[in-house]
Coordinates of N, CA and C and ligand atoms in Angstrom, one line a residue:
X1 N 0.8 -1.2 0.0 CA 0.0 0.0 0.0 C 0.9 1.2 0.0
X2 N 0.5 2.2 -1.0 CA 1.4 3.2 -0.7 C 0.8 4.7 0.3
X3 N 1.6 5.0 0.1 CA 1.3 6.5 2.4 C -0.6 6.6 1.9
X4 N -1.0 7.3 0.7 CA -2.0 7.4 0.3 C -3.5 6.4 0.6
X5 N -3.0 5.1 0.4 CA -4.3 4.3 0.2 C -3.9 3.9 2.0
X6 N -2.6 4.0 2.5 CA -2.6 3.4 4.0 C -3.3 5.1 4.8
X7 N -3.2 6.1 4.4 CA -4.1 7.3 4.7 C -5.5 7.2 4.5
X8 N -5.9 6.7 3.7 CA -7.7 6.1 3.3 C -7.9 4.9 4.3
X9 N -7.2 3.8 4.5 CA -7.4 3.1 5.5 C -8.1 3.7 7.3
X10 N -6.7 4.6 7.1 CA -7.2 5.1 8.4 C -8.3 5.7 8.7
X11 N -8.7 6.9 7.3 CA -9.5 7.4 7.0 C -11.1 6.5 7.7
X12 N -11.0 5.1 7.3 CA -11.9 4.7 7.0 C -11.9 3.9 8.4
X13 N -11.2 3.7 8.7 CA -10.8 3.2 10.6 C -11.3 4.6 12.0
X14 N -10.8 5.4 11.7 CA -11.8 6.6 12.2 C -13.4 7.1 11.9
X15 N -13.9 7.0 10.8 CA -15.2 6.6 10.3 C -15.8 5.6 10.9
X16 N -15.4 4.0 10.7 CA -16.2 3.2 11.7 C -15.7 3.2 13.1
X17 N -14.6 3.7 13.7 CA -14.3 4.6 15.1 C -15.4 5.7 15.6
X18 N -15.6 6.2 14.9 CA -17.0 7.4 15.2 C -18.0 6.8 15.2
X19 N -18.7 6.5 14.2 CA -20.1 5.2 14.1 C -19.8 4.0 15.6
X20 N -18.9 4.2 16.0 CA -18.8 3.1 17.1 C -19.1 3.5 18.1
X21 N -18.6 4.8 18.6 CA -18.3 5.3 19.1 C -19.9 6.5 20.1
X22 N -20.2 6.6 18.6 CA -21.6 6.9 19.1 C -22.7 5.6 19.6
X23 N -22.2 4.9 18.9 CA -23.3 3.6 19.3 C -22.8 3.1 20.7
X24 N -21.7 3.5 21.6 CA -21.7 3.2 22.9 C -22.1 4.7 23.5
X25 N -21.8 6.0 22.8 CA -22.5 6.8 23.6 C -24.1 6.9 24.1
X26 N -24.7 6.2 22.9 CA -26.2 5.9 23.0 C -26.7 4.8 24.1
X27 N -26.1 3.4 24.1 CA -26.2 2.1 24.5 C -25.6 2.2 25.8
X28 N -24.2 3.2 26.6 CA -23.6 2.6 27.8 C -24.7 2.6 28.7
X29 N -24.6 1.9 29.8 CA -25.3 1.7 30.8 C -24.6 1.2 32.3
X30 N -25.4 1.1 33.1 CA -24.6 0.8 34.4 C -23.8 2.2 35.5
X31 N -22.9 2.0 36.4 CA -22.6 2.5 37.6 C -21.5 3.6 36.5
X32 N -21.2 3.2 35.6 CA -20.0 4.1 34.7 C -20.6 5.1 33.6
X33 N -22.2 4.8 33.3 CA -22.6 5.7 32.5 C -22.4 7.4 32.5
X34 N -22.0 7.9 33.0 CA -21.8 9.3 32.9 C -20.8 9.5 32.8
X35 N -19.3 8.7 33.6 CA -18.2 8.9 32.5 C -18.3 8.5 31.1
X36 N -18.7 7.3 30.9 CA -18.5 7.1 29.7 C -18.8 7.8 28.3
X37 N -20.2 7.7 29.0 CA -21.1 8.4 28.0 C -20.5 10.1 27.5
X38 N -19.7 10.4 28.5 CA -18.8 11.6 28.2 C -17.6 11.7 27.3
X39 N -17.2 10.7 28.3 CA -15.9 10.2 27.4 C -15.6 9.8 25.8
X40 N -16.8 9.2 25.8 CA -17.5 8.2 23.9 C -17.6 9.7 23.2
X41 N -18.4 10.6 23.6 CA -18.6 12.0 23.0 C -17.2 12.4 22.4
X42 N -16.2 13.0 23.4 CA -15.2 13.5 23.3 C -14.4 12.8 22.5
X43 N -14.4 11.6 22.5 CA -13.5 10.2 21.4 C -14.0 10.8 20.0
X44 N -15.3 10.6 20.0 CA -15.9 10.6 18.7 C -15.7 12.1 18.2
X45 N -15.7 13.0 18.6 CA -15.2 14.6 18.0 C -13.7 14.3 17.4
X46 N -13.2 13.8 18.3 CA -11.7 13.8 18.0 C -11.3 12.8 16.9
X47 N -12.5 11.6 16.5 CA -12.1 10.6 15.9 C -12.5 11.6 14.2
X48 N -13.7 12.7 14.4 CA -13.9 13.2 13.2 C -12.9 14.2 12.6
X49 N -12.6 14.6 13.7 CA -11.5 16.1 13.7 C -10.3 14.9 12.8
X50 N -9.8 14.1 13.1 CA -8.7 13.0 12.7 C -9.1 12.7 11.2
X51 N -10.1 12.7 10.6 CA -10.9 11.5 9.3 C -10.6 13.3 8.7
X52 N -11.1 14.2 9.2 CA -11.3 15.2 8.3 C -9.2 15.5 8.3
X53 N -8.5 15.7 9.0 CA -7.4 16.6 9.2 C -6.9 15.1 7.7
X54 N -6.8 13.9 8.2 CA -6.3 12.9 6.9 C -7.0 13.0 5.7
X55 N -7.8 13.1 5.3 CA -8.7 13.6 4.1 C -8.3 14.6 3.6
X56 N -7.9 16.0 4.3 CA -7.6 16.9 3.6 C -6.0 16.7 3.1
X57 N -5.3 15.7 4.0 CA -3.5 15.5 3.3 C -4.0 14.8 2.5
X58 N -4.8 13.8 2.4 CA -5.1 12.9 1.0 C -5.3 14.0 -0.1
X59 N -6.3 14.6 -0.7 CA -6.5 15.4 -1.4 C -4.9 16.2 -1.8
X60 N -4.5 17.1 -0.8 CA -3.4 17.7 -0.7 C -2.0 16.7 -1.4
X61 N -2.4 15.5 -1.2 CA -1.1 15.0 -2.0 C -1.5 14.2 -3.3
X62 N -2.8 14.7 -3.7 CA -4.0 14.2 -4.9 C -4.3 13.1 -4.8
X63 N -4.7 12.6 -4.0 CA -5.3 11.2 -4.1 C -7.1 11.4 -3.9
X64 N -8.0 10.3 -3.7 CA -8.7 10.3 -3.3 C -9.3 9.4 -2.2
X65 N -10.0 10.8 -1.4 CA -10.2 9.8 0.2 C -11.8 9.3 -0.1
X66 N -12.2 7.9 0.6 CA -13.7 7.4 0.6 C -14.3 7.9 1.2
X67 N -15.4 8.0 0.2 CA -16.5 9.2 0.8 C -18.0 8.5 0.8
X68 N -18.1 7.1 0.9 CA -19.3 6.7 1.6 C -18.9 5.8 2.7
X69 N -20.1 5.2 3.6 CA -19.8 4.0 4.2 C -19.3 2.9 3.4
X70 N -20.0 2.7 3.0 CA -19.4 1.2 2.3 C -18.0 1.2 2.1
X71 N -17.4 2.6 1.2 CA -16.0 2.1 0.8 C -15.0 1.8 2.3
X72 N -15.6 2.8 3.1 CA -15.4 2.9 4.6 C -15.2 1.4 5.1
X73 N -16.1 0.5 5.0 CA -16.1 -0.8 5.7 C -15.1 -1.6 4.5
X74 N -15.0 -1.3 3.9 CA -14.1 -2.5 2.9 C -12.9 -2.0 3.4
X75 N -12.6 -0.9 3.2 CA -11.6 -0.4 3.3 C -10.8 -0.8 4.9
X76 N -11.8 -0.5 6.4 CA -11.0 -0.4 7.8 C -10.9 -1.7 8.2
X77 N -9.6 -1.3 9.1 CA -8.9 -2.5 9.5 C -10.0 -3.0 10.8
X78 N -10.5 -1.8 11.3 CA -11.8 -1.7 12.6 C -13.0 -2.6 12.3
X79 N -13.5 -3.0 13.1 CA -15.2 -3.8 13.0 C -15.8 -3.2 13.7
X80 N -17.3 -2.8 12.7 CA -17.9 -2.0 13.0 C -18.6 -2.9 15.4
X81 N -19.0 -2.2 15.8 CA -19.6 -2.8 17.2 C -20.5 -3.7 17.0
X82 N -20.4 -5.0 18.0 CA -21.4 -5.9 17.4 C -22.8 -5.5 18.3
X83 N -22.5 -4.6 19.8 CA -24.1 -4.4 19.6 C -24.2 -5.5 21.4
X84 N -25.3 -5.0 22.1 CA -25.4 -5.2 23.3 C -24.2 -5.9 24.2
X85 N -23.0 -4.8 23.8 CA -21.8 -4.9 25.0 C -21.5 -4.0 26.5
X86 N -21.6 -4.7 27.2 CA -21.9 -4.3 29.0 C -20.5 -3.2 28.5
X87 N -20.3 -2.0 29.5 CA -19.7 -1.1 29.6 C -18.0 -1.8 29.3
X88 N -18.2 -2.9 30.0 CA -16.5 -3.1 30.5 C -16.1 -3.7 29.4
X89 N -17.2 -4.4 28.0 CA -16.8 -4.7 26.6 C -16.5 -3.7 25.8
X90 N -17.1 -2.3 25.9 CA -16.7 -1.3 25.2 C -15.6 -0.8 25.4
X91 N -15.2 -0.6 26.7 CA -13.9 -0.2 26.9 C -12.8 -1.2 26.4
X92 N -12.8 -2.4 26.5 CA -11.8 -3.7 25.8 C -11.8 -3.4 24.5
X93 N -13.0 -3.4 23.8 CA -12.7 -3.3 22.3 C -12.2 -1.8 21.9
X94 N -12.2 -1.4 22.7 CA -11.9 0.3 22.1 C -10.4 0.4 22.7
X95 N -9.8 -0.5 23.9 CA -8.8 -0.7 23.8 C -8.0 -1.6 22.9
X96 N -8.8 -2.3 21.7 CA -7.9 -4.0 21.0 C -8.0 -2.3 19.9
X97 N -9.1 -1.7 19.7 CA -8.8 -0.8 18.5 C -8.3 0.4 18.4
X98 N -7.7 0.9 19.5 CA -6.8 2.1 19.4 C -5.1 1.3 19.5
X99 N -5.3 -0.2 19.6 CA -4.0 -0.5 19.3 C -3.8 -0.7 18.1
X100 N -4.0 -1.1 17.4 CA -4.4 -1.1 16.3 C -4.1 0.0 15.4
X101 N -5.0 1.0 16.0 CA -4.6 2.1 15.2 C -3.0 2.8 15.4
X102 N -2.9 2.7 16.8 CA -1.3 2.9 17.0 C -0.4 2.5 16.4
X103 N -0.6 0.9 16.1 CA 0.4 0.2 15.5 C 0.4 0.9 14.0
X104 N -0.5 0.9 13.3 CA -1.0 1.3 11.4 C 0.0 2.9 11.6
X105 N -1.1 3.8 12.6 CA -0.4 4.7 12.3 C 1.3 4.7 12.3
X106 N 2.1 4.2 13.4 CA 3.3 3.8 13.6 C 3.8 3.5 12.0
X107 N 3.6 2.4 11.9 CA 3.5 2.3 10.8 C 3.5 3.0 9.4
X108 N 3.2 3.8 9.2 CA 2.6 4.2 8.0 C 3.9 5.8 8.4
X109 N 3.4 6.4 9.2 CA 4.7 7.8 10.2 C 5.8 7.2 9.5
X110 N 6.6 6.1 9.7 CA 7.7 5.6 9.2 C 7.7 5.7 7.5
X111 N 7.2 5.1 7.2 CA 7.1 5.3 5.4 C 7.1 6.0 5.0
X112 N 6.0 7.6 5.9 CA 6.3 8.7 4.4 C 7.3 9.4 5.5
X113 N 8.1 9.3 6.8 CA 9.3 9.6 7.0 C 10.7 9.6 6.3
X114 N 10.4 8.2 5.6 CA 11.3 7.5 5.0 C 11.3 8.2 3.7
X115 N 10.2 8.5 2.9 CA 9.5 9.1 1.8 C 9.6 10.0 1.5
X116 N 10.3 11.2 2.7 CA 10.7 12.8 2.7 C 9.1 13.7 3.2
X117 N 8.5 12.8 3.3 CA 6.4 13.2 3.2 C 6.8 13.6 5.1
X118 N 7.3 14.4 5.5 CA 7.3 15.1 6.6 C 5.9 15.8 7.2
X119 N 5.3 16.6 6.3 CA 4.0 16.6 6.9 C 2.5 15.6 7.3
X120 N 3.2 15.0 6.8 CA 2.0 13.2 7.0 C 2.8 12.7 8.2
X121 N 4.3 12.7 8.5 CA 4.9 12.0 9.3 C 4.5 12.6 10.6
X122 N 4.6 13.9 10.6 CA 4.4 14.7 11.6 C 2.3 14.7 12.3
X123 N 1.6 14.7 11.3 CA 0.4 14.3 11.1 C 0.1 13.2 12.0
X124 N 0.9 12.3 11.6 CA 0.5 11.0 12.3 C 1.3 10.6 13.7
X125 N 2.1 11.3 14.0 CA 2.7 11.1 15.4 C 2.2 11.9 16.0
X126 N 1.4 13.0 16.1 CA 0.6 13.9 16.5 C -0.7 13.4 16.7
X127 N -1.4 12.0 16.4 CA -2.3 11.3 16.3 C -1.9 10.2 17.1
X128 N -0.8 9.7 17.2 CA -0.4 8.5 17.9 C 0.3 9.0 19.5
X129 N 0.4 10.3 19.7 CA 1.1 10.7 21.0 C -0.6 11.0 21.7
X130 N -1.2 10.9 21.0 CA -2.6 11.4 21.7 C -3.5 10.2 21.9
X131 N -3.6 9.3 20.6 CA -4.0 7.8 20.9 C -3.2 6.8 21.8
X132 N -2.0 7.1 22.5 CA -1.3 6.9 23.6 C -1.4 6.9 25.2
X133 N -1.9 8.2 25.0 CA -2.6 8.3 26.2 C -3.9 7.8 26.2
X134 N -4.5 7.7 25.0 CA -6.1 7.4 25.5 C -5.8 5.7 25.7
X135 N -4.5 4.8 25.0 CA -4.1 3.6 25.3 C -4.3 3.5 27.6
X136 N -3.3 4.1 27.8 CA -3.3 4.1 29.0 C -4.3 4.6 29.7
X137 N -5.2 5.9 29.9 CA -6.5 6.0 30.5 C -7.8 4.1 30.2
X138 N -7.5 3.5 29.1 CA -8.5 2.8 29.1 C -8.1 1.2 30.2
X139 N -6.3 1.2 29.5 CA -5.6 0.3 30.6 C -5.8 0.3 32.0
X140 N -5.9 1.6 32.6 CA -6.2 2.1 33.6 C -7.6 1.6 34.1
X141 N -8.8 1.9 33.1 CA -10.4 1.7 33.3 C -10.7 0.1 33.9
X142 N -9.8 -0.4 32.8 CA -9.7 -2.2 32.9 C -9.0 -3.0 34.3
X143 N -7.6 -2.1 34.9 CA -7.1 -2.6 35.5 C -7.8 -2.9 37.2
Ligands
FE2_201 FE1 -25.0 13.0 23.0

């Protein structure tokens, strides 16, 4: 894959990140609902803020980013929520998929580093110092 189509990926991994995202802000329940339900909010702004800031380097380096669901689900490495998960599942899966995304982005930061693509590199470690911490707040939730 080259920086481009692994930038549509993510694209499309933040897209079903947000769609997730809201479906646990709708669904949480139990003694943790009002963090959560705050918390899922704030993920999900941030997960759009992220789909839109890589969409616009897509374009910017002429490519094109997916612009429906569908190409969205073919495209992410994410599954979409399967749907009546007790609080302490939502936090697990949203921990297995900000690893995930850590690793891709990791990943991908190196390539167009390697590639002279400095503003994608910079882009994406700026997305992975922040998905880092939200790694450890969820570690924390679990422990
Ligand atoms: Fe809301």
């Amino acid at each position: 894959m080259n920086i481009t189509e692994q930038l549509n990926r993510q694209i499309a991994n933040f897209q079903v990140l947000n769609f997730k995202l809201h479906h646990y802000h709708w669904r949480v329940s139990g003694p943790h609902f009002f963090t959560l339900h705050a918390k899922f909010e704030e993920w999900y702004d941030r997960a759009a803020a992220y789909t839109d800031d890589l969409a616009e380097r897509v374009l910017a380096l002429q490519g094109e980013p997916p612009v429906t669901l569908q190409q969205c689900l073919g495209l992410a490495s994410l599954k979409e929520a399967a749907g009546g998960e007790t609080a302490e599942q939502m936090v697990r899966t949203l921990a297995e998929d900000v690893s995930i995304l850590i690793s891709e982005l990791k990943e991908t930061a190196a390539e167009a580093d390697e590639a002279g693509d400095r503003p994608t590199a910079d882009m994406l470690t700026d997305f992975q110092t922040e998905l880092e911490k939200d790694a450890w707040m969820l570690r924390a939730f679990l422990a």
